[in-house]
Each structure stands twice: as structure tokens, then as C-alpha cells.
Amino acid sequence: MLFDLTEVLSGENKVIQREIPLELNAITYQQEEFPIVAKTPVSLTVTHVGKKEVLIEAEAKVTVRIPCDRCLADVGKVFHLNISRGFDLQVEGETRRRELDECSFLDGFQLDVDLMIFNEIILNWPMKVLCREDCRGICRKCGKNLNEGACDCDMTELDPRMAKILDIFNNSR
Ligand SMILES: [Zn+2]
Ligand SMILES: [Zn+2]
């Protein structure tokens, strides 16, 4: 949803607080789409510090469904977002354009709340997502989720080096 900053700019030290519903339903990241399964409205506070300088503060809690890196089970990753950024809306010309490139969620006096939240989620995207710290993953041979119990696969067959060592061991007996 777009939030118009012109109102807050109408007076010095003016503060506007709003609860803005988040329209975002999924996060597309590295060519994959991750659904948003829970979200709070964005608690937005915009302060006109003075001379067209604004402070944008936003808080939201967004839960994204991401598969576990090892076993692919669904994990509800909760992002607690806390944004606080200042912008000088008076800056003109080249500087302004450069700043806008860096923050595409601010187009003129229009603040794209969804895009701002999206950017923040990407910034906080975890390196690794695990359903639990000691996730055992899935068997590379039969595909069984090893968190649900061991499978009957002979894993020694999978690693040729290991098989060779076992051969030597068996022959020497
Ligand atoms: Zn897992
Ligand atoms: Zn197996």
C-alpha cells in the first residue's frame, strides 16, 4: 500500500501514526516463491523532523514459510521487523536520483510500505533454515525423512571410498 508523505510535510514536527495492512502475500527471493503465512499490520510512524526531512519508523511481524535446508519440511520463519530511516525529501537533482535508486520504496512523496517491508525481509533473510538444530535430513538413497527414524539403506554403498576401505578390511581378515 502507498502512503502519501505530503500530509506529514504540511507542518514542522508533525507526526503521523498509522496501522497499514500489509498486502504482500509471498516473498520471491532467488527465483523461488515463499508464501507469507502470518502477518501483522505495519505500525508506521512518520515524523517531519523539519525542512522536508522525514523519519520513517515501521514495525511488523511477518511469518514466511521456508523449507528446511536438510529435510525440506515447512518451517515458519518469523521476521520481527524494526525499521528506522531518515530521508531528506528536499535534496534535488543527481543526489536525489541516486538516493531513490538505493531506496526504490520511496517514489517522490509516495512511500511503498509493502516494498519497504519486502526489502527488510530480504536484508534479514537467514543463511540457513533448519526445522530444528539437529535435523537429520533425508536419506540420499530412498528419500526417507531421517527425523522420523532410520531407513534400511546400506549407506556404505553410497561412498566408494568407504566401500574400498571396507573391502581392504574384509580381505585382510
Ligand atoms: Zn529439517
Ligand atoms: Zn534410505
Tab-separated table of C-alpha atoms and ligand atoms in Angstrom:
chain	number	residue	atom	x	y	z
A	1	MET	CA	0.000	0.000	0.000
A	2	LEU	CA	1.193	3.519	-0.767
A	3	PHE	CA	1.444	6.091	1.967
A	4	ASP	CA	1.406	9.738	0.958
A	5	LEU	CA	4.047	11.795	2.767
A	6	THR	CA	2.714	15.192	1.691
A	7	GLU	CA	0.361	15.405	4.695
A	8	VAL	CA	3.153	14.998	7.243
A	9	LEU	CA	5.208	17.606	5.349
A	10	SER	CA	2.447	20.209	5.808
A	11	GLY	CA	3.756	21.142	9.238
A	12	GLU	CA	7.083	21.169	11.069
A	13	ASN	CA	7.441	18.452	13.717
A	14	LYS	CA	4.243	16.848	12.532
A	15	VAL	CA	3.876	13.157	13.405
A	16	ILE	CA	1.521	10.727	11.718
A	17	GLN	CA	0.894	7.244	13.054
A	18	ARG	CA	-0.951	4.590	11.082
A	19	GLU	CA	-1.614	0.894	11.114
A	20	ILE	CA	-1.171	-0.119	7.490
A	21	PRO	CA	-2.367	-3.522	6.281
A	22	LEU	CA	0.346	-5.467	4.509
A	23	GLU	CA	-0.748	-6.534	1.023
A	24	LEU	CA	2.318	-8.709	0.438
A	25	ASN	CA	1.400	-12.424	0.281
A	26	ALA	CA	4.656	-14.032	-0.730
A	27	ILE	CA	8.354	-13.304	-0.898
A	28	THR	CA	10.105	-14.005	-4.174
A	29	TYR	CA	13.765	-14.494	-3.446
A	30	GLN	CA	16.437	-16.091	-5.625
A	31	GLN	CA	13.810	-17.203	-8.149
A	32	GLU	CA	11.766	-19.017	-5.519
A	33	GLU	CA	8.451	-18.033	-4.042
A	34	PHE	CA	7.911	-18.322	-0.291
A	35	PRO	CA	4.344	-17.778	0.978
A	36	ILE	CA	3.644	-15.422	3.864
A	37	VAL	CA	1.550	-17.452	6.310
A	38	ALA	CA	1.001	-14.823	9.014
A	39	LYS	CA	1.425	-11.052	9.255
A	40	THR	CA	0.576	-8.126	11.460
A	41	PRO	CA	-0.359	-4.714	10.054
A	42	VAL	CA	2.619	-2.402	9.666
A	43	SER	CA	2.775	0.018	12.554
A	44	LEU	CA	4.038	3.126	10.806
A	45	THR	CA	5.209	6.382	12.366
A	46	VAL	CA	6.308	9.207	10.094
A	47	THR	CA	7.850	12.298	11.654
A	48	HIS	CA	8.545	15.533	9.830
A	49	VAL	CA	11.785	16.440	11.579
A	50	GLY	CA	11.843	19.749	9.713
A	51	LYS	CA	12.907	21.209	6.357
A	52	LYS	CA	11.365	18.281	4.487
A	53	GLU	CA	13.418	15.749	6.406
A	54	VAL	CA	11.335	12.810	7.478
A	55	LEU	CA	11.962	9.947	9.867
A	56	ILE	CA	10.205	6.752	8.884
A	57	GLU	CA	9.734	4.154	11.594
A	58	ALA	CA	7.923	0.888	10.981
A	59	GLU	CA	7.290	-2.288	12.925
A	60	ALA	CA	5.770	-5.532	11.754
A	61	LYS	CA	5.881	-9.266	12.364
A	62	VAL	CA	5.800	-11.451	9.275
A	63	THR	CA	5.937	-15.252	9.140
A	64	VAL	CA	7.284	-16.771	5.926
A	65	ARG	CA	7.091	-20.467	5.049
A	66	ILE	CA	10.556	-21.670	4.076
A	67	PRO	CA	11.543	-25.316	3.579
A	68	CYS	CA	14.186	-26.789	5.905
A	69	ASP	CA	17.578	-26.872	4.164
A	70	ARG	CA	18.116	-30.530	5.075
A	71	CYS	CA	14.745	-32.314	5.111
A	72	LEU	CA	12.543	-29.824	3.162
A	73	ALA	CA	9.887	-29.764	5.920
A	74	ASP	CA	7.957	-26.476	6.158
A	75	VAL	CA	9.404	-24.019	8.642
A	76	GLY	CA	7.517	-20.895	9.735
A	77	LYS	CA	10.301	-18.336	9.900
A	78	VAL	CA	9.248	-15.279	11.895
A	79	PHE	CA	10.693	-11.921	10.916
A	80	HIS	CA	10.446	-9.230	13.597
A	81	LEU	CA	10.955	-6.109	11.558
A	82	ASN	CA	12.029	-2.853	13.049
A	83	ILE	CA	12.793	-0.115	10.570
A	84	SER	CA	14.019	3.362	11.316
A	85	ARG	CA	15.326	5.532	8.498
A	86	GLY	CA	15.626	9.205	7.795
A	87	PHE	CA	15.134	10.798	4.392
A	88	ASP	CA	15.760	14.246	3.126
A	89	LEU	CA	12.972	14.965	0.645
A	90	GLN	CA	14.396	18.328	-0.267
A	91	VAL	CA	17.526	17.015	-1.909
A	92	GLU	CA	17.306	17.703	-5.611
A	93	GLY	CA	18.880	16.583	-8.832
A	94	GLU	CA	21.584	13.975	-9.028
A	95	THR	CA	21.814	13.256	-5.296
A	96	ARG	CA	18.081	12.730	-5.065
A	97	ARG	CA	18.089	10.371	-8.002
A	98	ARG	CA	20.967	8.393	-6.510
A	99	GLU	CA	19.186	8.101	-3.181
A	100	LEU	CA	15.991	6.994	-4.871
A	101	ASP	CA	17.830	4.250	-6.722
A	102	GLU	CA	19.008	2.932	-3.400
A	103	CYS	CA	15.565	3.058	-1.875
A	104	SER	CA	13.053	2.230	-4.545
A	105	PHE	CA	10.217	2.126	-1.978
A	106	LEU	CA	10.218	5.912	-1.884
A	107	ASP	CA	8.924	7.383	-5.120
A	108	GLY	CA	8.655	11.135	-4.835
A	109	PHE	CA	6.412	11.626	-1.827
A	110	GLN	CA	4.874	8.160	-2.057
A	111	LEU	CA	6.094	5.558	0.393
A	112	ASP	CA	5.532	1.997	-0.801
A	113	VAL	CA	5.029	0.227	2.522
A	114	ASP	CA	4.925	-3.281	1.012
A	115	LEU	CA	8.164	-2.761	-0.873
A	116	MET	CA	9.839	-1.365	2.226
A	117	ILE	CA	8.814	-4.456	4.217
A	118	PHE	CA	9.871	-6.757	1.363
A	119	ASN	CA	13.351	-5.142	1.255
A	120	GLU	CA	13.724	-5.509	5.000
A	121	ILE	CA	12.802	-9.220	4.885
A	122	ILE	CA	15.387	-9.816	2.147
A	123	LEU	CA	18.001	-7.977	4.237
A	124	ASN	CA	17.215	-10.272	7.163
A	125	TRP	CA	16.944	-13.464	5.112
A	126	PRO	CA	18.633	-16.309	7.042
A	127	MET	CA	21.704	-18.060	5.633
A	128	LYS	CA	20.294	-21.396	6.655
A	129	VAL	CA	16.818	-22.536	7.648
A	130	LEU	CA	16.533	-25.689	9.724
A	131	CYS	CA	13.372	-27.251	11.179
A	132	ARG	CA	15.481	-27.966	14.247
A	133	GLU	CA	19.173	-27.667	15.082
A	134	ASP	CA	19.836	-31.409	14.872
A	135	CYS	CA	17.749	-32.111	11.758
A	136	ARG	CA	18.990	-35.395	10.277
A	137	GLY	CA	17.856	-34.561	6.764
A	138	ILE	CA	16.617	-37.049	4.214
A	139	CYS	CA	18.281	-40.294	3.090
A	140	ARG	CA	20.088	-39.621	-0.185
A	141	LYS	CA	19.153	-43.065	-1.396
A	142	CYS	CA	15.498	-43.720	-0.507
A	143	GLY	CA	14.404	-40.180	0.337
A	144	LYS	CA	13.065	-41.068	3.763
A	145	ASN	CA	12.928	-38.261	6.326
A	146	LEU	CA	15.512	-39.499	8.834
A	147	ASN	CA	13.918	-37.420	11.619
A	148	GLU	CA	11.098	-39.997	11.537
A	149	GLY	CA	13.506	-42.871	12.058
A	150	ALA	CA	16.381	-44.596	10.319
A	151	CYS	CA	15.920	-46.339	6.967
A	152	ASP	CA	17.264	-49.723	5.887
A	153	CYS	CA	19.622	-48.393	3.256
A	154	ASP	CA	23.183	-49.629	3.307
A	155	MET	CA	24.868	-46.246	3.268
A	156	THR	CA	28.344	-47.723	2.697
A	157	GLU	CA	27.391	-48.275	-0.972
A	158	LEU	CA	26.977	-44.571	-1.435
A	159	ASP	CA	30.552	-43.640	-0.715
A	160	PRO	CA	33.036	-45.516	-2.950
A	161	ARG	CA	35.971	-44.581	-0.723
A	162	MET	CA	34.204	-46.071	2.253
A	163	ALA	CA	33.412	-49.247	0.283
A	164	LYS	CA	37.094	-49.605	-0.643
A	165	ILE	CA	38.172	-49.321	2.968
A	166	LEU	CA	35.641	-51.977	3.921
A	167	ASP	CA	36.982	-54.256	1.128
A	168	ILE	CA	40.511	-53.954	2.426
A	169	PHE	CA	39.260	-54.603	5.911
A	170	ASN	CA	37.310	-57.701	4.845
A	171	ASN	CA	40.179	-59.110	2.701
A	172	SER	CA	42.693	-58.791	5.473
A	173	ARG	CA	40.638	-60.949	7.785
B	1	ZN	ZN	14.713	-30.495	8.728
B	2	ZN	ZN	17.362	-44.753	2.912
